[in-house]
Short mmCIF file of C-alpha atoms and ligand atoms in Angstrom, two decimals:
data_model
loop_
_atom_site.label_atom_id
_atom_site.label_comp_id
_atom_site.label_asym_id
_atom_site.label_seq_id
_atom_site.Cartn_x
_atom_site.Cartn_y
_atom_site.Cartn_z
CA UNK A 248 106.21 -72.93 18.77
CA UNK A 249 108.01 -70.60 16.39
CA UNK A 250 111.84 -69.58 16.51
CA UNK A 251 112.72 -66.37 15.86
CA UNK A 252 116.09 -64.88 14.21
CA UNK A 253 119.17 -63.24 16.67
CA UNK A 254 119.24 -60.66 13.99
CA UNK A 255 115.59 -60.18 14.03
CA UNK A 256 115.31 -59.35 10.24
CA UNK A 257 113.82 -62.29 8.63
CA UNK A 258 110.21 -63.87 10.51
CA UNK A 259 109.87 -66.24 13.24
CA UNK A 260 109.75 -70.01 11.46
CA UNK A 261 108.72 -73.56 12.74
CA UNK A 262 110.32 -75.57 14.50
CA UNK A 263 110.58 -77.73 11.22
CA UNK A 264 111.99 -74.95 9.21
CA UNK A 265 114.71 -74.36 11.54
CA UNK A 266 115.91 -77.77 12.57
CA UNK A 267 115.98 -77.94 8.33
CA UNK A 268 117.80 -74.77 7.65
CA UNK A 269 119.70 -74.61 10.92
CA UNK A 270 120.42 -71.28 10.40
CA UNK A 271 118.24 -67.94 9.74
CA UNK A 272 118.54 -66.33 6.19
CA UNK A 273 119.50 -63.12 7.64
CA UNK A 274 122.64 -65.11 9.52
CA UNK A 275 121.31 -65.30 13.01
CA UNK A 276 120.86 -68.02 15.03
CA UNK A 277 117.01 -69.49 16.06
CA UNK A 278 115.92 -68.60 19.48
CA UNK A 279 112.39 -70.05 20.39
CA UNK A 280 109.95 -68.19 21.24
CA UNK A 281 108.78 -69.01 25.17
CA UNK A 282 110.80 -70.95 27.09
CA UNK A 283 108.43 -72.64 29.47
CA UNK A 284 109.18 -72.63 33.09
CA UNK A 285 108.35 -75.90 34.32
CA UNK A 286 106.32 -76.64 37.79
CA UNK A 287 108.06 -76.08 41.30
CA UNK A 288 106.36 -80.39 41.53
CA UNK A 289 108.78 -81.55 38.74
CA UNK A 290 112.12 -79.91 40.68
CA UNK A 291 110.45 -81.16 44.48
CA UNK A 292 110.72 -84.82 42.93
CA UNK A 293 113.68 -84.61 40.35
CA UNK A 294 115.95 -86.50 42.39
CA UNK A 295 113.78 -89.91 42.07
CA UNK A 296 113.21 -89.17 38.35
CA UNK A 297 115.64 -91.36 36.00
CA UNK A 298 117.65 -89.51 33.38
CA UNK A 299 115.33 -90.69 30.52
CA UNK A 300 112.28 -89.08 32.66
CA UNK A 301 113.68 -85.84 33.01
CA UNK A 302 114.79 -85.36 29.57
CA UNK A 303 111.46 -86.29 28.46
CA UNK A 304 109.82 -83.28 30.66
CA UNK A 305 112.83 -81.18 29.43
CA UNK A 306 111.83 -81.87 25.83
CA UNK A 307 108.61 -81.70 25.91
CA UNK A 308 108.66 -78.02 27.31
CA UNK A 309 110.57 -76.96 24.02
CA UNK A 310 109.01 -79.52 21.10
CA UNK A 311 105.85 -81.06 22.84
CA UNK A 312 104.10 -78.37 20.55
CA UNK A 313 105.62 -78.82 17.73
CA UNK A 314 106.38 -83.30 17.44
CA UNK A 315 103.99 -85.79 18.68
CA UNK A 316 104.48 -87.12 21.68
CA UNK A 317 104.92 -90.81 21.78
CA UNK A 318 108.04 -89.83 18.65
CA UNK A 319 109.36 -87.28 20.61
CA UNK A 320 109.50 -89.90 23.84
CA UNK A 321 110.88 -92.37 21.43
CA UNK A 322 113.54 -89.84 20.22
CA UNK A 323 114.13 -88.62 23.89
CA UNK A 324 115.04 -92.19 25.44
CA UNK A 325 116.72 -93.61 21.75
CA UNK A 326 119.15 -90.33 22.10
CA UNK A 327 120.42 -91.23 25.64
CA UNK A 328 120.96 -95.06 25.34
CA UNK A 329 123.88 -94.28 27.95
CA UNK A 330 124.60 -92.11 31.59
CA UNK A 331 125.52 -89.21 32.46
CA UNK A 332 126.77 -89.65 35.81
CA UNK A 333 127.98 -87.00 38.65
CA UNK A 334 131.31 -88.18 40.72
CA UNK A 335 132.68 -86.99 43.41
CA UNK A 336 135.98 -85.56 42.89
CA UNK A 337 136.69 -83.35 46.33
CA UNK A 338 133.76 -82.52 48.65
CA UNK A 339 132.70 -79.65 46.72
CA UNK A 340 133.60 -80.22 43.43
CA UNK A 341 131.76 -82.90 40.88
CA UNK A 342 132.46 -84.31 38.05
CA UNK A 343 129.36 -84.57 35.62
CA UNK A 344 130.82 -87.28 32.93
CA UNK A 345 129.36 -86.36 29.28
CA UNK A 346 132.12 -89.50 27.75
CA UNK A 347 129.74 -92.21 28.11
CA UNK A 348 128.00 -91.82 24.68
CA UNK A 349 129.45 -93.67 21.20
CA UNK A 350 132.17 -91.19 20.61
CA UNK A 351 132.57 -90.39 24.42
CA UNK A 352 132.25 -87.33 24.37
CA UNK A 353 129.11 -84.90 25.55
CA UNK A 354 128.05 -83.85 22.10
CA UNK A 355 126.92 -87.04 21.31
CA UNK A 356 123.56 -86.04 23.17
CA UNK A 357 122.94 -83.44 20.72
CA UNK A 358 124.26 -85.42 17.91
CA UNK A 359 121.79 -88.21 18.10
CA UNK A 360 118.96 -85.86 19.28
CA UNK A 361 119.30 -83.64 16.39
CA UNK A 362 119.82 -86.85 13.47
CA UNK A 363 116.53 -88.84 15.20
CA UNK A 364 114.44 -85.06 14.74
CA UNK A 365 115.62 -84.54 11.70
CA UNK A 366 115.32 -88.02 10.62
CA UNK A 367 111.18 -87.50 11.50
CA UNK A 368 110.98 -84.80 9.80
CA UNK A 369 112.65 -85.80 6.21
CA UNK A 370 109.81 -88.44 6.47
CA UNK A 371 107.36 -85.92 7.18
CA UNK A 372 108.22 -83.77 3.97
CA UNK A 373 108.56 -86.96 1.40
CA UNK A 374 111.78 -87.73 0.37
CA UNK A 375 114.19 -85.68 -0.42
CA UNK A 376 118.16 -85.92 0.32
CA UNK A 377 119.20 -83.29 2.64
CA UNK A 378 123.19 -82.73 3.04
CA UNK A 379 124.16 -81.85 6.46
CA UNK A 380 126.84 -79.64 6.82
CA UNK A 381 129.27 -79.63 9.68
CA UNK A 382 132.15 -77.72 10.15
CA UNK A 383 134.46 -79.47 13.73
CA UNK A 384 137.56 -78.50 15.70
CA UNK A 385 137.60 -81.99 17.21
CA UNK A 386 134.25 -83.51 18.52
CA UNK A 387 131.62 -81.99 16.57
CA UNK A 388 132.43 -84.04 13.35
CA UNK A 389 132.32 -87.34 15.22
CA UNK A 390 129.48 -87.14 17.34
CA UNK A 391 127.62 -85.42 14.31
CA UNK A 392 128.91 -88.27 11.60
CA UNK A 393 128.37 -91.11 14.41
CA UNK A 394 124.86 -89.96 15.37
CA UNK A 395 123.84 -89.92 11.36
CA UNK A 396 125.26 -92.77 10.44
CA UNK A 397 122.86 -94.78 8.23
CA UNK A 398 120.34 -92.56 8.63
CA UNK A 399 118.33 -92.46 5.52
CA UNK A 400 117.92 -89.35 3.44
CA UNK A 401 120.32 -87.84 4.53
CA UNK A 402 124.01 -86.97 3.78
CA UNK A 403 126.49 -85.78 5.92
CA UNK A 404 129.92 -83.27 5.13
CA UNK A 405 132.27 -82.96 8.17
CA UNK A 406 134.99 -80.32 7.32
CA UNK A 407 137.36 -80.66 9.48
CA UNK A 408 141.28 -78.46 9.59
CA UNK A 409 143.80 -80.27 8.06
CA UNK A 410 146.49 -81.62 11.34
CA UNK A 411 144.59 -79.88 13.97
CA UNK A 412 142.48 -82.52 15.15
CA UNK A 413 143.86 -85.25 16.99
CA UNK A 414 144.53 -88.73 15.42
CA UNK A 415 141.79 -90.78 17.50
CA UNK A 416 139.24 -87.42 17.01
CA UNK A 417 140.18 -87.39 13.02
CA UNK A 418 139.43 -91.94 12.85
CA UNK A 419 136.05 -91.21 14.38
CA UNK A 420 134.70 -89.47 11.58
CA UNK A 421 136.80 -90.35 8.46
CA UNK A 422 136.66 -94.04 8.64
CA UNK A 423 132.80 -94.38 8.82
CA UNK A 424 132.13 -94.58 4.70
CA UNK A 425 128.42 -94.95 3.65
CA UNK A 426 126.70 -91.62 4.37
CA UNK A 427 129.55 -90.39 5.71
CA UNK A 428 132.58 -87.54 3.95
CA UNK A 429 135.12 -85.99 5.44
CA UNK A 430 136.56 -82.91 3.87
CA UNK A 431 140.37 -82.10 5.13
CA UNK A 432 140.42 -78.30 4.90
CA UNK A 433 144.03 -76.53 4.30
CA UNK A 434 142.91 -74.16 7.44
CA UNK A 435 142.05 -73.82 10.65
CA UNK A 436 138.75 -74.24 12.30
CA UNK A 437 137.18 -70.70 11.48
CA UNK A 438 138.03 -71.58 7.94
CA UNK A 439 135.93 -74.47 8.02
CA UNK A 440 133.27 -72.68 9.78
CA UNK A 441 133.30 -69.66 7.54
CA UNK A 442 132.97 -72.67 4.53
CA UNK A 443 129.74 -73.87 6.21
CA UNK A 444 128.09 -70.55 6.81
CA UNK A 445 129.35 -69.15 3.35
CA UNK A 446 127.37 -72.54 2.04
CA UNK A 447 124.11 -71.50 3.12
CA UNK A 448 124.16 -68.11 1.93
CA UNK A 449 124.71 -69.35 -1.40
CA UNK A 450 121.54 -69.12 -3.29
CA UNK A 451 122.91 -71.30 -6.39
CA UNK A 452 124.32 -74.21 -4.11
CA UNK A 453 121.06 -73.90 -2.21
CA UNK A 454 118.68 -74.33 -5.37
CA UNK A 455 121.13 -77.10 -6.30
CA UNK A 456 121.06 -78.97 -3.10
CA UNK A 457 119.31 -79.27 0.34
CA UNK A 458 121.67 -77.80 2.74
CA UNK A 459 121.67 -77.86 6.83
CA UNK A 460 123.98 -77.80 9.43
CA UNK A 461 124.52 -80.18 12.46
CA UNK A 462 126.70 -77.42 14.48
CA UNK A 463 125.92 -76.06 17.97
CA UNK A 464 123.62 -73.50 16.36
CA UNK A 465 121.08 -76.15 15.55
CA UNK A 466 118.54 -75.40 17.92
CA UNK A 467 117.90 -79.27 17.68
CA UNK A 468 121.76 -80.15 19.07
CA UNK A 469 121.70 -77.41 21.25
CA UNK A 470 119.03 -77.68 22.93
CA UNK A 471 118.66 -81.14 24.13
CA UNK A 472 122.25 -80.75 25.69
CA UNK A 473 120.00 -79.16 28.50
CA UNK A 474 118.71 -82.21 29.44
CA UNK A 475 122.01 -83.49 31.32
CA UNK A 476 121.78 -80.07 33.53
CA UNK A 477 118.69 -81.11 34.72
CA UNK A 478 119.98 -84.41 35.55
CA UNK A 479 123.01 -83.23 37.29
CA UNK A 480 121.37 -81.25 39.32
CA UNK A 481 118.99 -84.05 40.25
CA UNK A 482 122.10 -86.25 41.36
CA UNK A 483 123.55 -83.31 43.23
CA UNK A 484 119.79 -83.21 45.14
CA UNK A 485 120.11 -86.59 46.20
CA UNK A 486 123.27 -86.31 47.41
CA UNK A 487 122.53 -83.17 49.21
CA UNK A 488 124.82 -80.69 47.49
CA UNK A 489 122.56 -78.71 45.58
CA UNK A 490 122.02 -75.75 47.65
CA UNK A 491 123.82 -73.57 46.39
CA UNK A 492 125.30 -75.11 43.05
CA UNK A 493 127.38 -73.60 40.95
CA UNK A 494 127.91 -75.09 37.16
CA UNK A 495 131.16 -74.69 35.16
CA UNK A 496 131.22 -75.12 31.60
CA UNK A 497 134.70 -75.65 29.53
CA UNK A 498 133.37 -73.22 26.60
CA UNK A 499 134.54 -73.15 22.54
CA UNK A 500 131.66 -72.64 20.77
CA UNK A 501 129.38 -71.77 24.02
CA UNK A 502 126.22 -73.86 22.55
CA UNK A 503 126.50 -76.31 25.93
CA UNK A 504 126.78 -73.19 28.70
CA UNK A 505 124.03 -71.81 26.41
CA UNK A 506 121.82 -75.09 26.51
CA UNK A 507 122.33 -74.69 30.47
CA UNK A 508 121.14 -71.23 31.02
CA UNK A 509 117.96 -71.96 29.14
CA UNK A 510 117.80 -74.44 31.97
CA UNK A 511 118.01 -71.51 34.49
CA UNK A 512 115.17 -69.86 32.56
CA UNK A 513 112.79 -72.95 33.12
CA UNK A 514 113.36 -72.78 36.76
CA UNK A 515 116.76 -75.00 37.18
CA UNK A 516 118.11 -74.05 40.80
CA UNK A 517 121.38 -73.04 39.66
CA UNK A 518 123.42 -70.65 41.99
CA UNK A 519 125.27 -69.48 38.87
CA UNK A 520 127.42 -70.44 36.16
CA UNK A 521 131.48 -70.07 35.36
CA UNK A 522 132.33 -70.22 31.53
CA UNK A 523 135.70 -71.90 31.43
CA UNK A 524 137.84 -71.24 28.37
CA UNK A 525 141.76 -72.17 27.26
CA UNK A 526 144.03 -69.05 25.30
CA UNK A 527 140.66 -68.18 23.10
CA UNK A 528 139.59 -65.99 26.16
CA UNK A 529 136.97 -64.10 23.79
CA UNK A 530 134.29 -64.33 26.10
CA UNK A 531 136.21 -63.78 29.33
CA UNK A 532 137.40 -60.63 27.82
CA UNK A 533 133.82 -59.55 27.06
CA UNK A 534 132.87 -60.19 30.50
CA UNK A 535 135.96 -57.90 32.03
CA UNK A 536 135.35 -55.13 29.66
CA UNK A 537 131.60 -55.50 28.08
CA UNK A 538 132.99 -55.47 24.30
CA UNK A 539 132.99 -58.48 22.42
CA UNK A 540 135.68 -58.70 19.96
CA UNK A 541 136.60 -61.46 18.00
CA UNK A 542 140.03 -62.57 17.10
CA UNK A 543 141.79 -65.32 15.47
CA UNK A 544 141.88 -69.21 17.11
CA UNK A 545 144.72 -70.16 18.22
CA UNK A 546 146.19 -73.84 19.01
CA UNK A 547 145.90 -75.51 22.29
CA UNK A 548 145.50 -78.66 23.93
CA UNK A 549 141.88 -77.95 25.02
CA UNK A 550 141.77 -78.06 21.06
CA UNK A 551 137.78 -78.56 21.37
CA UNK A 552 137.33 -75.17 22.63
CA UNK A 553 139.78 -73.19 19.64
CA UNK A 554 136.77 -70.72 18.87
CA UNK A 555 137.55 -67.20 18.33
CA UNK A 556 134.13 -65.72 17.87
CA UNK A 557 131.98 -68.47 19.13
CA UNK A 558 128.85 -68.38 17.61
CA UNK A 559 126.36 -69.24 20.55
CA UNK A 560 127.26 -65.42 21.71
CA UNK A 561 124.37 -64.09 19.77
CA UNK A 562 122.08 -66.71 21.17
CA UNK A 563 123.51 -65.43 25.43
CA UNK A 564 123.35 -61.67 24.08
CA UNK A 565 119.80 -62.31 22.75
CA UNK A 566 118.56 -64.16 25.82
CA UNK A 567 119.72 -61.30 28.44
CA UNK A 568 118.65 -58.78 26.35
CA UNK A 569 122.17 -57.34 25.71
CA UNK A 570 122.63 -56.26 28.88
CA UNK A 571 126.12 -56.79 29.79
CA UNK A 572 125.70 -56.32 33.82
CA UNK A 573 122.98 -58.83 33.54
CA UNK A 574 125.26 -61.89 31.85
CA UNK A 575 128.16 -61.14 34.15
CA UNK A 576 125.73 -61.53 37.16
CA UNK A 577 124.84 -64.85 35.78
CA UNK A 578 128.34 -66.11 34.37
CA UNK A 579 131.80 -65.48 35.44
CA UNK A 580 134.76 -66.38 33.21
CA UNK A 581 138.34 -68.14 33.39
CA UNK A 582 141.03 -68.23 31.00
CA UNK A 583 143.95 -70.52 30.99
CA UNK A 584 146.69 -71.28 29.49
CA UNK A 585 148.26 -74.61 27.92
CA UNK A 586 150.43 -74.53 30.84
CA UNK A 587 147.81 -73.53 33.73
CA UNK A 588 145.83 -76.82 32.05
CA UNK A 589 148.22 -79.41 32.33
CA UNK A 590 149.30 -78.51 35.47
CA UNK A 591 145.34 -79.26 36.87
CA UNK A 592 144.98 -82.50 35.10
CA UNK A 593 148.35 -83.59 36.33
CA UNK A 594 147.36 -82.23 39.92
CA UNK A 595 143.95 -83.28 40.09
CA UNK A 596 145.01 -86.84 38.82
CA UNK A 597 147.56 -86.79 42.05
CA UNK A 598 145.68 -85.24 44.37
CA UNK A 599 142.47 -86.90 43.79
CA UNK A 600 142.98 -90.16 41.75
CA UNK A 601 140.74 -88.51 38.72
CA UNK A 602 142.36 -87.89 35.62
CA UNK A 603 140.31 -85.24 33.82
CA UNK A 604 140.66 -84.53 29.55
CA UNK A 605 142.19 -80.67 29.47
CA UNK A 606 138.44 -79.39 28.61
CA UNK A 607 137.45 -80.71 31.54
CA UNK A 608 140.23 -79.79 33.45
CA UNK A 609 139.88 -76.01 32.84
CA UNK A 610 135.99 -76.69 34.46
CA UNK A 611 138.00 -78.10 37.39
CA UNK A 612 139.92 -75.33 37.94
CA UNK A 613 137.51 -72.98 37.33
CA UNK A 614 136.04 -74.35 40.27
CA UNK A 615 139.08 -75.03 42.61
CA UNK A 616 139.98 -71.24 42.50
CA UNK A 617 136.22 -70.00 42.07
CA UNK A 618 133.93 -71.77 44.29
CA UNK A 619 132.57 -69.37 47.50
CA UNK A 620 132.27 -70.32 51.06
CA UNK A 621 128.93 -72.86 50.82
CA UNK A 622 128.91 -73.41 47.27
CA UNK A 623 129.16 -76.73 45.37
CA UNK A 624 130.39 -77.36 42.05
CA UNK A 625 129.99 -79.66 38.93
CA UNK A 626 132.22 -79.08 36.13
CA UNK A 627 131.35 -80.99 32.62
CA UNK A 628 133.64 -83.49 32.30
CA UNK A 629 132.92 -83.24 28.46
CA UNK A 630 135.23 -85.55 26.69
CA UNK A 631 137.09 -89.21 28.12
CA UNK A 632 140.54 -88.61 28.33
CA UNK A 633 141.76 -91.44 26.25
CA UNK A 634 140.87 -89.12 23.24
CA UNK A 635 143.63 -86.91 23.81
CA UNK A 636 145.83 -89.60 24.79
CA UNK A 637 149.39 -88.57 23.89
CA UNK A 638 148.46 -84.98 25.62
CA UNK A 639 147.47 -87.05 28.22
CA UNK A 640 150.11 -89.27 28.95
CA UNK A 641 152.73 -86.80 28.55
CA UNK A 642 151.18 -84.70 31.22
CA UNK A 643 150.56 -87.57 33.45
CA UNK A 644 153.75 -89.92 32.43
CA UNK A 645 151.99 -92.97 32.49
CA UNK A 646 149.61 -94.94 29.95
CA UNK A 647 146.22 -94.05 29.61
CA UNK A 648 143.72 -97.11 28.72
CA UNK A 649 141.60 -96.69 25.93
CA UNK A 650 137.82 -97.70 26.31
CA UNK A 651 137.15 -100.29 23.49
CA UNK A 652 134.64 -98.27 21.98
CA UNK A 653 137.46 -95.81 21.15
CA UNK A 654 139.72 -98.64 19.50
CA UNK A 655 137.51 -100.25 17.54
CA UNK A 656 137.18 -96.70 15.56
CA UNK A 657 141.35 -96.87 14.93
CA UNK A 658 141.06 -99.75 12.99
CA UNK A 659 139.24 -98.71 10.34
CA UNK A 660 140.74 -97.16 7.17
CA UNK A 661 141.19 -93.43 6.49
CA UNK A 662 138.96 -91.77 3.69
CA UNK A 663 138.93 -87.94 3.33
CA UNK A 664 138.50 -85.37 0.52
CA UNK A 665 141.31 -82.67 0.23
CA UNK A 666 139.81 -79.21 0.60
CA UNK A 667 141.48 -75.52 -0.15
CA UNK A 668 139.98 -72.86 2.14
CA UNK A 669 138.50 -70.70 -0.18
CA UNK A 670 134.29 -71.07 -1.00
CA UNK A 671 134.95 -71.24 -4.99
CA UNK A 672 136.62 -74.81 -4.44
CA UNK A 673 134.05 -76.06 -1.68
CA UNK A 674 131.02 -74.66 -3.76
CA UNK A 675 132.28 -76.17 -7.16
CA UNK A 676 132.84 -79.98 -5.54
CA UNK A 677 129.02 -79.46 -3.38
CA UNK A 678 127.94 -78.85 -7.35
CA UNK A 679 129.28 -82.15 -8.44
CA UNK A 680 127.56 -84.02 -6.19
C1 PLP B 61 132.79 -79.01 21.75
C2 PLP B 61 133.55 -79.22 22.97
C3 PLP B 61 133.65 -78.24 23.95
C4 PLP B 61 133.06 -76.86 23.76
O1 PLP B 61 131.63 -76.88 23.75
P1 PLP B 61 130.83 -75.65 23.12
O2 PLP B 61 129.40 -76.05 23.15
O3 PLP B 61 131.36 -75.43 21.76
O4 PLP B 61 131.12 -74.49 24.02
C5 PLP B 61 134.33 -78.54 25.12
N1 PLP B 61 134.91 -79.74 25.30
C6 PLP B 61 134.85 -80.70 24.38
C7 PLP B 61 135.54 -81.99 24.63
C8 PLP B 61 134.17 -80.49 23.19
O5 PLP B 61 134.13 -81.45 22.29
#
């Protein structure tokens, strides 16, 4: 199957091509070309499929064409090596847990996805190094760096903004060594992002080196993070709450809502989606007024989701045509503030005995105040709190445990490259290496 460009200037590639270049050479983002509804059969008997199963189906309806299908299988069940189980929180509202991965935290299903597909096809072409480039306000650089690790041929960059990430966030991807460097930006998160995308426009660096990316517009991370929708709403079958199911997504970058209205497309009985973000209320303002307009991120302790002008945007635009009437009937926004967020997790955590991360808690909410009379909710619980722990514990005023997996990462040693903000400094150390 070919994937076309968001800005429609440049033609259609392979699925190859883009996983390679990650993004188009006139800027936009790779959309494929049919997205395959799959048989009425498949959601009768979801609920007695395992995980693995589904995500199989699921992936075979996008790459079955294009990647043979005992490797694709292989990549499907290697990539989710863990659950992704719905809890109960209240009678309505459930709690799909993405934190059961190696960095706990829900991009590590794209993460190890996109390195195993990528990994096939370096092999494919002969060898030759290709430098992943990753640009993270938190998560993306560990899951990315963790799901690569020791992969050969390839090399990944994780720029990350200098103090913004948290300390257990920033030991997950700078202690790691090997194929591993982390690049400390003097900026914030659209710096680092701006770095990346400047990077592949940059015909000299690009005859120099091979250059992709390993961020949400991958159509090989964002994608398979549909896979878990499908599951969830298997779960919610079998418990009898799917009827009318509504799906709230704590949104930065908006590649994970995205991933889950593709899911719609291919026939996923979902009632209708709420895009939960923090302050960057972008999105929620283009749903209220139908005019997009980025600004600046700022700061807050949902620190995940500081986008500004989150690139999976062209990807929603592209898939409903535009048509601003026809995304608000299909997603409805929150917004809240740093306040509004710590308030829910402390609530929640009283009220219901589950102590949600503050992504996840603005899904909660979302839900508390938005759910209709009949409806049922899941909200993506998308990182374990323990990785914002000090936010955590002050809200809550008691300790929260970290998981072991988490504390084996603190011990390891810091190692990161100092990095100005401007593309003359990041181009001239890519061209020393
Ligand atoms: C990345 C991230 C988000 C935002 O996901 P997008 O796909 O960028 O919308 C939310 N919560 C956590 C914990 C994340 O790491």
């Amino acid at each position: 199957m070919n994937y076309y460009s968001t800005n429609g200037k440049v033609s259609p590639v392979t699925l190859q091509e883009a996983v390679v270049k990650g993004l188009a050479a006139d800027k936009g983002l790779f959309m494929p070309e049919r997205i395959k509804a799959l048989p009425p059969a498949f959601y009768d008997n979801i609920q007695h499929l395992s995980f693995q199963e589904i995500a199989y189906t699921v992936a075979d309806a996008f790459f079955g064409e294009d990647v043979p299908a005992d490797t694709l299988k292989q990549i499907v069940y290697d990539t989710l090596s863990f659950d992704c189980p719905v809890v109960p929180v209240t009678d309505s509202i459930y709690s799909l847990e993405l934190f059961h991965g190696p960095t706990l935290a829900f991009k590590d299903v794209g993460a190890r996805f996109m390195a195993r597909l990528l990994g096939y096809f370096i092999r494919q072409e002969g060898q030759q190094l290709v430098n992943v480039l990753v640009a993270t306000s938190g998560d993306t650089g560990s899951a990315v760096a963790n799901g690569f690790l020791g992969v050969e041929g390839i090399h990944v960059y994780v720029l990350y903004p200098k103090g913004k990430v948290s300390p257990i966030q920033e030991c997950q991807f700078t202690t790691l060594g090997r194929n591993i460097t982390a690049l400390e930006v003097d900026g914030v998160f659209d710096d680092c992002q701006s770095l990346v995308k400047s990077a592949f426009m940059d015909e000299e660096l690009n005859r120099h080196m091979k250059l992709t990316s390993a961020n949400s517009i991958n159509v090989a991370r964002f994608l398979p993070q549909a896979f878990y929708y499908f599951y969830a709403y298997a779960q919610m079958k079998k418990a009898g709450k799917a009827d009318e199911l509504v799906v709230c997504v704590p949104s930065g970058n908006f590649g994970n809502i995205t991933a889950g209205l593709f899911g719609k497309v291919m026939g996923l009985p979902v009632k209708r989606f709420i895009a939960a973000n923090n302050a960057n209320d972008i999105f929620y303002q283009y749903l209220q007024t139908g005019r997009y307009n980025p600004q600046p991120s700022v700061q807050t302790i949902a620190n995940a989701m500081d986008v500004g002008d989150p690139s999976n945007f062209a990807r929603i635009y592209d898939l409903y045509k535009g048509s601003h009437p026809s995304i608000a009937a299909e997603i409805s926004g929150a917004t809240y503030t740093d306040a509004q967020i710590a308030e829910t997790v402390k609530q929640c955590y009283a009220d219901y005995g589950y102590l949600c991360d503050p992504h996840g808690a603005c899904g909660f909410r979302a839900l508390q105040e938005g759910l209709r009379a009949g409806e049922c909710g899941v909200f993506l619980e998308t990182a374990h709190p323990a990785k914002f722990k000090s936010t955590v514990e002050g809200i809550i005023g008691e300790p929260v445990a970290v998981p072991r997996k988490l504390a084996d990462f603190m011990a390891g040693s810091k190692q990161s490259v100092l990095m100005e903000k401007d593309f003359a400094a990041f181009k001239a150390y890519l061209m020393q290496q």
